XYZ file of C-alpha atoms in Angstrom:
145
model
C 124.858 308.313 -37.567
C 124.664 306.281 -34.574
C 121.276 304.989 -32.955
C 120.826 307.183 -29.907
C 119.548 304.352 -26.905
C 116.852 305.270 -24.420
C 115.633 303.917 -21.374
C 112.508 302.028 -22.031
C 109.669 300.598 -20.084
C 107.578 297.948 -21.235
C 104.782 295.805 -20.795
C 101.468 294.213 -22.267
C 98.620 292.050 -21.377
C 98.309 288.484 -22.205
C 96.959 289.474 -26.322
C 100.270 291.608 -26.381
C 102.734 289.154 -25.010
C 104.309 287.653 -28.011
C 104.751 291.547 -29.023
C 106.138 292.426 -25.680
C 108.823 289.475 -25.962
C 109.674 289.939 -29.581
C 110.227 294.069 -29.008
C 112.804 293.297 -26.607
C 114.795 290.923 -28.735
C 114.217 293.537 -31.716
C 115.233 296.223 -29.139
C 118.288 294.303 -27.393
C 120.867 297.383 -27.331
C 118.132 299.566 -25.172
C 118.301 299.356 -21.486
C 115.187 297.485 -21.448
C 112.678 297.066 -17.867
C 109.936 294.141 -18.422
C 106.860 295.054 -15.800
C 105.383 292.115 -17.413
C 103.181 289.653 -17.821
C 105.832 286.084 -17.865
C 103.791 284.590 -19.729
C 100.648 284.518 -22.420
C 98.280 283.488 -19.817
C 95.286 285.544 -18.987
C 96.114 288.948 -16.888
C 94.183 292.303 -16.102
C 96.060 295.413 -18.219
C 96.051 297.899 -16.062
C 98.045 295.929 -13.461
C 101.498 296.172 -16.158
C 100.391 299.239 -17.553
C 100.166 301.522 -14.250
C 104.120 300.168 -13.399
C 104.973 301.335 -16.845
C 103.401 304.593 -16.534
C 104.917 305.256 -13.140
C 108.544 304.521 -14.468
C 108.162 307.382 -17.052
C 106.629 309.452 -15.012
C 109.553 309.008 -12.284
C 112.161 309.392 -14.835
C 113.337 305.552 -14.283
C 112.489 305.177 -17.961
C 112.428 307.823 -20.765
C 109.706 306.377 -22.955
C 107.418 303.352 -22.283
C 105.867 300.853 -24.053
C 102.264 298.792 -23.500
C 100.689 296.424 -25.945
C 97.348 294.798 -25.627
C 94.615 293.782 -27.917
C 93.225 296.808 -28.882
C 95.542 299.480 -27.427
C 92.366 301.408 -25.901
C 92.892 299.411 -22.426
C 96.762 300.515 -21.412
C 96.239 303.791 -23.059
C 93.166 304.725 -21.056
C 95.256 303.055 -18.100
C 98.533 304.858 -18.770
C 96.453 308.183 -19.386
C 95.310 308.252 -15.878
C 99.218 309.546 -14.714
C 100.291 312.704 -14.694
C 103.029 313.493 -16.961
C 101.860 310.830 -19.749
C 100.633 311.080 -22.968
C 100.284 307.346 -23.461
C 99.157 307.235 -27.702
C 97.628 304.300 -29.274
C 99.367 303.518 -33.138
C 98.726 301.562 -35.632
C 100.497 303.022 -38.843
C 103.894 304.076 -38.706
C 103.232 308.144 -39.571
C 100.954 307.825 -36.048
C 103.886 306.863 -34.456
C 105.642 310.257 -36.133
C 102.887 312.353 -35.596
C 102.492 311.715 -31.408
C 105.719 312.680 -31.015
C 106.054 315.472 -33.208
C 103.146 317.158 -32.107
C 102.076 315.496 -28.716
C 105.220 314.325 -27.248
C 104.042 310.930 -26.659
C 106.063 309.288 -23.830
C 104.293 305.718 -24.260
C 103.568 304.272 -27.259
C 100.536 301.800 -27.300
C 100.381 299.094 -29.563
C 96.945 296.939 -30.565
C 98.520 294.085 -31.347
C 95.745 292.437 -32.595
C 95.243 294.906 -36.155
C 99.352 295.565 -36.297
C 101.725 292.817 -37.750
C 105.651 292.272 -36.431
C 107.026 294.253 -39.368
C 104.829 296.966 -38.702
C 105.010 296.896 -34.401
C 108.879 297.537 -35.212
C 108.942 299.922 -37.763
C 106.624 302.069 -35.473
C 108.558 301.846 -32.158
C 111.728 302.886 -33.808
C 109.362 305.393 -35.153
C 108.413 306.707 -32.026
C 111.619 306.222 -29.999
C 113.533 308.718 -32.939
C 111.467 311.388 -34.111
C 112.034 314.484 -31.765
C 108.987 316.710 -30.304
C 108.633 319.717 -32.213
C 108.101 321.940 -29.878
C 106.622 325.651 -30.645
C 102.815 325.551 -31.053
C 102.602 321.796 -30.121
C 104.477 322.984 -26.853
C 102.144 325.387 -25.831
C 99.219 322.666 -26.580
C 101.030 320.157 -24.349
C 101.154 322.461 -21.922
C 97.546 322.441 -21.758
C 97.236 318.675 -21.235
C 97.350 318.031 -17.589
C 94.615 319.059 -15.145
């Protein structure tokens, strides 16, 4: 079966840069938009991970992407857009789990407690398990204020 492609936004801070740069080598046959950083030097989260945000919440991108040390920062970040249910993973059946039952549109990575293996077993994860839908649905509903 062929690997269905999505639009995908991404960006990190400076902890989550080598992530950032080696997810879209691992992730070359996605249409691919870096907000950022260009480098590993020193940067404030939420100034990549409100771009990212907005481009799934436009529709510009279909799922997102943010990594920084702990995940917590460009999650709480992301979270503040309506529309986005930005989920912080750090084992692969997380990654399953917030899109099967909280369709997850931006996965968050703490890329200081994941290794490379694991950062790209997860975002394939997230970017091909389906929403389920039914009782999660009506709980999603429920999200936004």
């Amino acid at each position: 079966m062929p690997l269905k492609t999505f639009k995908i936004a991404i960006g990190s801070d400076h902890a989550g840069f080598t992530y950032k740069e080696m997810l879209k080598e691992f992730l070359a046959d996605f249409p691919i938009t870096d907000f950022g950083p260009a480098s590993a030097c020193s940067v404030d989260y939420p100034d990549f991970a409100h771009p990212v945000a907005l481009a799934v919440e436009s529709g510009e991108a279909e799922f997102g992407i943010l990594i920084c040390g702990s995940g917590n920062g460009i999650a709480i970040a992301a979270n503040k857009h309506q529309g986005i249910r930005a989920a912080i993973c750090w084992e692969n059946e997380l990654a399953a789990l917030c899109r099967q039952h909280n369709n997850a549109n931006i996965l968050c990575i703490p890329a200081r407690f994941v290794r490379q293996e694991l950062v790209q077993e997860m975002v394939m994860t997230f970017l091909q398990t389906e929403f389920e839908g039914g009782r999660h649905a009506d709980r999603v509903n429920k999200i936004s204020c």
